[in-house]
Coordinates of C-alpha atoms and ligand atoms in Angstrom, one line a residue:
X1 CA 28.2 -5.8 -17.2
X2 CA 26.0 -9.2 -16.9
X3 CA 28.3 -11.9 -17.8
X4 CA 25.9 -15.1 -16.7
X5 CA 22.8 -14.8 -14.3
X6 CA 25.4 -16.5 -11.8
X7 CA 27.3 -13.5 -11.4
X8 CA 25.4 -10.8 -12.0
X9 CA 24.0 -9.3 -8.5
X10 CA 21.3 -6.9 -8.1
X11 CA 20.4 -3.9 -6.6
X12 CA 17.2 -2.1 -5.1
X13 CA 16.3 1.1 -3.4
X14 CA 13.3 2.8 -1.3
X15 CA 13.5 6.6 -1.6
X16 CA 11.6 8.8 -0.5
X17 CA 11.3 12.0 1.2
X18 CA 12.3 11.6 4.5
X19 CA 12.9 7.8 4.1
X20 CA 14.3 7.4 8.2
X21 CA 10.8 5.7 9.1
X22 CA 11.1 3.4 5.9
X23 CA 10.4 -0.5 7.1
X24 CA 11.0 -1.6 3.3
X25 CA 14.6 -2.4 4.2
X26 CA 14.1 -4.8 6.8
X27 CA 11.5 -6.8 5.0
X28 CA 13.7 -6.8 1.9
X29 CA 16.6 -7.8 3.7
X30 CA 15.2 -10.7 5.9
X31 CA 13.5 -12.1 2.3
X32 CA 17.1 -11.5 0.8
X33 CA 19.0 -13.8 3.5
X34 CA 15.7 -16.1 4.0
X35 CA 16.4 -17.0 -0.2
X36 CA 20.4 -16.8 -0.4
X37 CA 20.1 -14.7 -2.6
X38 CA 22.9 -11.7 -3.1
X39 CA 22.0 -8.5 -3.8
X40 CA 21.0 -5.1 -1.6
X41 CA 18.0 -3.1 -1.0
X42 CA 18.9 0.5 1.0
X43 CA 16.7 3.6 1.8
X44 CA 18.0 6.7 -0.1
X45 CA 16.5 10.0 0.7
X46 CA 16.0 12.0 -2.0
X47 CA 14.3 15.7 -2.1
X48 CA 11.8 16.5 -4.7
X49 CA 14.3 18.6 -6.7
X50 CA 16.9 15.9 -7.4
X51 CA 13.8 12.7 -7.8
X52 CA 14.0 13.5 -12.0
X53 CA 17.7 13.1 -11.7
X54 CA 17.3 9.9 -9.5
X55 CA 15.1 9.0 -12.3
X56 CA 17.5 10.0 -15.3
X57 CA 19.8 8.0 -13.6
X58 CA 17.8 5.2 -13.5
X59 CA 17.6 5.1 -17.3
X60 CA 20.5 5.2 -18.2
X61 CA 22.0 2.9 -15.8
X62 CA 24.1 5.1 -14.3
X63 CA 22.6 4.5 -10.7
X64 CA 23.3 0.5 -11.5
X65 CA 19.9 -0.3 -9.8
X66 CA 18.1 -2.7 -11.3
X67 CA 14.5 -1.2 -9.7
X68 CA 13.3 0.3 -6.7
X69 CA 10.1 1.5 -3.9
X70 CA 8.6 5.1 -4.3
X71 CA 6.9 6.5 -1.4
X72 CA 5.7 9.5 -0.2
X73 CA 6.1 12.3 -1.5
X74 CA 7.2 11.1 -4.7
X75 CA 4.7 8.6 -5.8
X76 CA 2.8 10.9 -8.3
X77 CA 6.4 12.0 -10.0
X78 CA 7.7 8.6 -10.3
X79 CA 4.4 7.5 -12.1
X80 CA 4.9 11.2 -14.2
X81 CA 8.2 9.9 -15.1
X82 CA 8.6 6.5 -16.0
X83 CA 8.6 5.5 -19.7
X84 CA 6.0 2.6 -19.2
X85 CA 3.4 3.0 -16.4
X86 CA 1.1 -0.2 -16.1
X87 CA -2.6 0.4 -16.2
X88 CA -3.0 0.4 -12.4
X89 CA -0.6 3.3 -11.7
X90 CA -2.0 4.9 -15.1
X91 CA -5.3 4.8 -13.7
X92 CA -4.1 5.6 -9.9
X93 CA -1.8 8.4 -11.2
X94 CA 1.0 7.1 -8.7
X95 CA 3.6 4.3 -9.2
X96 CA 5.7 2.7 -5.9
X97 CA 7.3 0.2 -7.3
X98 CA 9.7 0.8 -10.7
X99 CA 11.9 -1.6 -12.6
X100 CA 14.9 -1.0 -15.5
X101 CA 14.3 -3.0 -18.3
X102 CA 16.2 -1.9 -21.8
X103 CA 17.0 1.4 -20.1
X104 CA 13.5 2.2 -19.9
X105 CA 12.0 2.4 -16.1
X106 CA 8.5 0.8 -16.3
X107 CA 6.1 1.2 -13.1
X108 CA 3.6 -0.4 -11.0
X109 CA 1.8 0.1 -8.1
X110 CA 1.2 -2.9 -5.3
X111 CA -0.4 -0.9 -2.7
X112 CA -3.7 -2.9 -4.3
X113 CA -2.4 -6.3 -4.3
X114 CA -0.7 -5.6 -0.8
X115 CA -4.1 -4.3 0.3
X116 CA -6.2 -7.5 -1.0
X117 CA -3.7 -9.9 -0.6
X118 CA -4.1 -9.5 3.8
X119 CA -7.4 -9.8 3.9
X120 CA -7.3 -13.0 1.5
X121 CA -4.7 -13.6 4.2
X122 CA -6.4 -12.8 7.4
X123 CA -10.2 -12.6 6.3
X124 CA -10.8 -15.2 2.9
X125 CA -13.8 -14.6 1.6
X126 CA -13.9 -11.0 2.5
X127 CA -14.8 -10.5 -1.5
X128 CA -18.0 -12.2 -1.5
X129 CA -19.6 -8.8 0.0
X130 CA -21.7 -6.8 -2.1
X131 CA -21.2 -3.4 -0.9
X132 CA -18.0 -2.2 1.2
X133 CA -17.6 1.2 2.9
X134 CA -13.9 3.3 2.7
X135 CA -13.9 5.7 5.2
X136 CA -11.4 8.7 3.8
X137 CA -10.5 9.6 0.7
X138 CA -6.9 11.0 0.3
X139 CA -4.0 9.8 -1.3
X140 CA -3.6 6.4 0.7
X141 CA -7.6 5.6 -0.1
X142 CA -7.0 5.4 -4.1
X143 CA -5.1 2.2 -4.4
X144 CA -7.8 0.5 -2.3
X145 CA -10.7 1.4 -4.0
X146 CA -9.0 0.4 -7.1
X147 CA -8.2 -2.8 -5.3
X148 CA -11.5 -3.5 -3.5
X149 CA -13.6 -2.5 -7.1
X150 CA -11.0 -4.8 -9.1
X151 CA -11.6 -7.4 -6.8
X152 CA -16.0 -7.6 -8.1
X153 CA -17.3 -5.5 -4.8
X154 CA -20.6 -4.0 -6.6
X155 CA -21.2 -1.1 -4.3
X156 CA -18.1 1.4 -2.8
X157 CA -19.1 3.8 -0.5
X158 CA -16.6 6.6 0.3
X159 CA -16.8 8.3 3.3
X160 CA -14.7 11.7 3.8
X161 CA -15.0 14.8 5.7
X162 CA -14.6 17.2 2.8
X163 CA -17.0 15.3 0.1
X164 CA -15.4 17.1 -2.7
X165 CA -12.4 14.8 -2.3
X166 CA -14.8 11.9 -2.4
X167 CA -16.6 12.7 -4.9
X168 CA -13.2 13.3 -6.8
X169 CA -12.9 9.5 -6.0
X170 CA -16.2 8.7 -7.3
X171 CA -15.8 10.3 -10.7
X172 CA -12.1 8.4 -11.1
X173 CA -13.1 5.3 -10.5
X174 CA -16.5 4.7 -12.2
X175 CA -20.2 4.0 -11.6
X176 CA -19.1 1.4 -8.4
X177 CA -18.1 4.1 -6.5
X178 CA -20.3 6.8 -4.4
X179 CA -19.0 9.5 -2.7
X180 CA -20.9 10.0 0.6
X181 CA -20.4 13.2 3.1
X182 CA -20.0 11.9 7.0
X183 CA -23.1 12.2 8.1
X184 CA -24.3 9.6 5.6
X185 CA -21.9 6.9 7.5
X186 CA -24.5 4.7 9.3
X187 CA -26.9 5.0 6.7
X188 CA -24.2 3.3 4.2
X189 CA -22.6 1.1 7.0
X190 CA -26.2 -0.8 7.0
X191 CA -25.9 -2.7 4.0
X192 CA -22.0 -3.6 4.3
X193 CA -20.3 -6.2 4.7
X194 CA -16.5 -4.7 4.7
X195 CA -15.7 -1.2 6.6
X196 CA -12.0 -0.2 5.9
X197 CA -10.5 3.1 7.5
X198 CA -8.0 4.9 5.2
X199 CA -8.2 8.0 7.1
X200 CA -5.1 9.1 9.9
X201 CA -8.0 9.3 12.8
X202 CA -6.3 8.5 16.3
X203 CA -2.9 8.6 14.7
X204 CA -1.8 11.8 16.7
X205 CA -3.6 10.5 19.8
X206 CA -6.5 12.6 19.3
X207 CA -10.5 11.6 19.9
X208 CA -11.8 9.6 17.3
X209 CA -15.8 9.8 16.7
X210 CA -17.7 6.6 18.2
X211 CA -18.7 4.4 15.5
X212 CA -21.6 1.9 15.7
X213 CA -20.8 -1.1 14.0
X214 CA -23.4 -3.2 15.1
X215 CA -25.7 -1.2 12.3
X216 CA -23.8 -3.5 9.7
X217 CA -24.2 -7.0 9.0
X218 CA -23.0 -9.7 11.7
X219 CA -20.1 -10.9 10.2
X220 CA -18.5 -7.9 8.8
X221 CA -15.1 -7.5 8.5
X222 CA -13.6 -4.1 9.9
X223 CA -10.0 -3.0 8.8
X224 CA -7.5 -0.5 8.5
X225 CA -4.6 0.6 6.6
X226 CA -2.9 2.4 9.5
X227 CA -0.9 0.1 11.3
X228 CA 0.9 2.8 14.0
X229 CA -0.3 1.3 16.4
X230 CA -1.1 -2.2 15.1
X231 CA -4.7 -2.3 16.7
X232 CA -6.2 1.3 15.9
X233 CA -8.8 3.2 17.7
X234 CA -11.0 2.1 15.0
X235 CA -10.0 -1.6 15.2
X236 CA -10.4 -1.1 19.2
X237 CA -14.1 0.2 18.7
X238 CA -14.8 -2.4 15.8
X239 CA -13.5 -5.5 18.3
X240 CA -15.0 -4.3 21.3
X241 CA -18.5 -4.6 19.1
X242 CA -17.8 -7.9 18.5
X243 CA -16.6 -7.5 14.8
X244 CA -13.4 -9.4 13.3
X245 CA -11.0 -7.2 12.4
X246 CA -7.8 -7.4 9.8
X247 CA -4.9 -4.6 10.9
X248 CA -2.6 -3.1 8.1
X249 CA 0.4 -4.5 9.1
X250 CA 0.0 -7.4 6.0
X251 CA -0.8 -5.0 3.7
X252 CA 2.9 -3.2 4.1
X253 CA 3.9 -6.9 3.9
X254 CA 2.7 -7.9 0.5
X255 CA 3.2 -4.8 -1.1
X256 CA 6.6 -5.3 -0.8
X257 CA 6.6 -9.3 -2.4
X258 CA 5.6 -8.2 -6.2
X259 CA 8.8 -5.7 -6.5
X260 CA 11.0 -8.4 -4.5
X261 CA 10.1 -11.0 -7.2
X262 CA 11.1 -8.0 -10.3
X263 CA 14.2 -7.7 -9.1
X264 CA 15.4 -10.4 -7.7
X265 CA 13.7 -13.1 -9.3
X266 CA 12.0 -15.4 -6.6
X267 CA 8.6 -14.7 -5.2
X268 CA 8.9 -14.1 -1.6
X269 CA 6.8 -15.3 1.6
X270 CA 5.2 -13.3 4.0
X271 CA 5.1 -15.1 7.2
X272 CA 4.7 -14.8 11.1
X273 CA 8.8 -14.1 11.5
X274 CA 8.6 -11.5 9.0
X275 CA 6.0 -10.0 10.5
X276 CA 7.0 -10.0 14.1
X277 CA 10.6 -8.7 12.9
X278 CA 8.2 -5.2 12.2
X279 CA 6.4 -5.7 15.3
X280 CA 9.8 -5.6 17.3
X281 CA 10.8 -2.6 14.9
X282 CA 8.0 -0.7 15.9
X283 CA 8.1 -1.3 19.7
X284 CA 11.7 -0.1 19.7
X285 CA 10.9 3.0 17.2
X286 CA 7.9 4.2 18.8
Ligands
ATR1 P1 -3.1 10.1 2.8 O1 -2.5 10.4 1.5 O2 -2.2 9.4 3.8 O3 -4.4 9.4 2.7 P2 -4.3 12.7 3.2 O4 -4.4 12.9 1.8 O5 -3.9 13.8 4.1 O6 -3.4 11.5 3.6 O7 -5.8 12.1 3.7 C1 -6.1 11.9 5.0 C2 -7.5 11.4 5.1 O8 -7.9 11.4 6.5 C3 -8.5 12.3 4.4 O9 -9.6 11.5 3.9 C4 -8.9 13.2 5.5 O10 -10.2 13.8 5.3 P3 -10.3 15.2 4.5 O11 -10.2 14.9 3.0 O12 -11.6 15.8 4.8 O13 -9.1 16.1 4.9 C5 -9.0 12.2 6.6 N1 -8.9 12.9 8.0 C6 -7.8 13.3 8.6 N2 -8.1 13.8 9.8 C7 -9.5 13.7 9.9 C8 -10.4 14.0 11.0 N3 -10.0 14.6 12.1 N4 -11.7 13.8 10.7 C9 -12.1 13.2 9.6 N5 -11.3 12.9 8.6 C10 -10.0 13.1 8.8

């Protein structure tokens, strides 16, 4: 029971399904000692049968978390099952980040803000573009278009292999948003001024197609979402062209500061320690 803020220490999870390659616990942790602050955020790996339990649990206080990460696969369940889904996870249909208030688990999502708030970071002004090309429309390109549309870009191209899946996208998210088959890439890459991969191109070490940047406007800002490895072999092909380019390492980063601040009351920082602590994590977890 809560006898006085003083004494009454909180609790946070990332589950997930498996949850081994989770890097939430390390940035939680360093903001946790960096503050003073008491308090715990673990990985728990929890299978898609028992995630409405883990939820149950939740409510009722049973679990004695005061909130917690979603990720993959349970994103689209945890949004499905929380009593008060904001209007960004309503209209993403996927939460990630959840917090108990009055036994009732209400639910964000700050894949978005984690998204916007790098390139604010690493590229300001990046919002002053008219039209911005996604290349890839699964599950991971949702949040962003939200993001990138929220944020006043007039014009969202999206780019995918299968264009039914884009055009999926298109239909969600309003008139801003044109779905576009692959073939159309440099004719939609002419007028842009942002180019942002979602897709897992290169991740398995296979070919990626050459792009040609230089058909977009000098000055255009080239990013992606992936950051394993850090520089992709988009980012490669984007530099080497001359093009500055944001990787996705912030944006794992700042999702993570809105959910620190729910539960444990003071808005962390993202800064260069932080980030080389992942950077070190990755080099020995390969
Ligand atoms: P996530 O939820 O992480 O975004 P996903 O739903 O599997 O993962 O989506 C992966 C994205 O990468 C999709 O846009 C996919 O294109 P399709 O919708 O056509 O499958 C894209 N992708 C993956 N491999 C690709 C490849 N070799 N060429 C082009 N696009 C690829």
């Amino acid at each position: 029971m809560r006898d006085s803020r003083e004494t009454f220490v909180n609790h946070a999870f990332v589950t997930g399904y498996p949850i081994r390659h989770s890097r939430s616990p390390l940035i939680h942790g360093y903001w946790l000692k960096q503050l003073g602050l008491e308090g715990s955020y673990r990985a728990y790996e929890v299978s898609p049968e028992a995630f409405p339990d883990f939820i149950l649990s939740l409510k009722n206080g049973q679990s004695g978390f005061t909130g917690g990460n979603v990720t993959i696969p349970h994103k689209e369940l945890a949004f499905a099952l929380s009593d008060r889904p904001d209007e960004l996870s309503s209209e993403l249909g996927a939460s990630n980040t959840l917090w108990v208030e009055d036994d009732l688990v209400h639910a964000t999502n700050t894949d978005g803000h984690g998204f916007t708030a790098n390139l604010d970071e690493r590229a300001p002004g990046w919002d002053q573009c008219r039209t911005a090309v996604i290349l890839g429309a699964g599950g991971a390109s949702r949040a962003v278009i939200q993001a990138v549309r929220d944020r006043g870009v007039k014009t969202i191209h999206v780019v995918n292999r299968t264009a039914a899946r884009a055009q999926e996208l298109a239909d969600r998210f309003g008139q801003a948003v044109h779905a576009q088959p692959m073939e159309a890439l440099p004719e939609v890459m002419k007028d842009a001024g942002l180019f942002i991969n979602t897709t897992s191109l290169g991740m398995d070490g296979s070919a990626v197609p050459e792009i040609d940047f230089t058909i977009m406007k000098s000055g255009s800002i080239v990013t992606d979402i992936v950051y394993v490895p850090l520089k992709t072999p988009i980012l490669e092909q984007a530099e080497a062209q001359g093009f500055a380019i944001v990787d996705g390492l912030g944006m794992l980063l700042h999702q993570a500061v809105p959910g620190f601040e729910k539960w444990f009351g003071k808005r962390p920082a993202v800064d260069a320690t932080l980030r080389q602590i992942i950077i070190d994590d990755m080099a020995h977890h390969a």
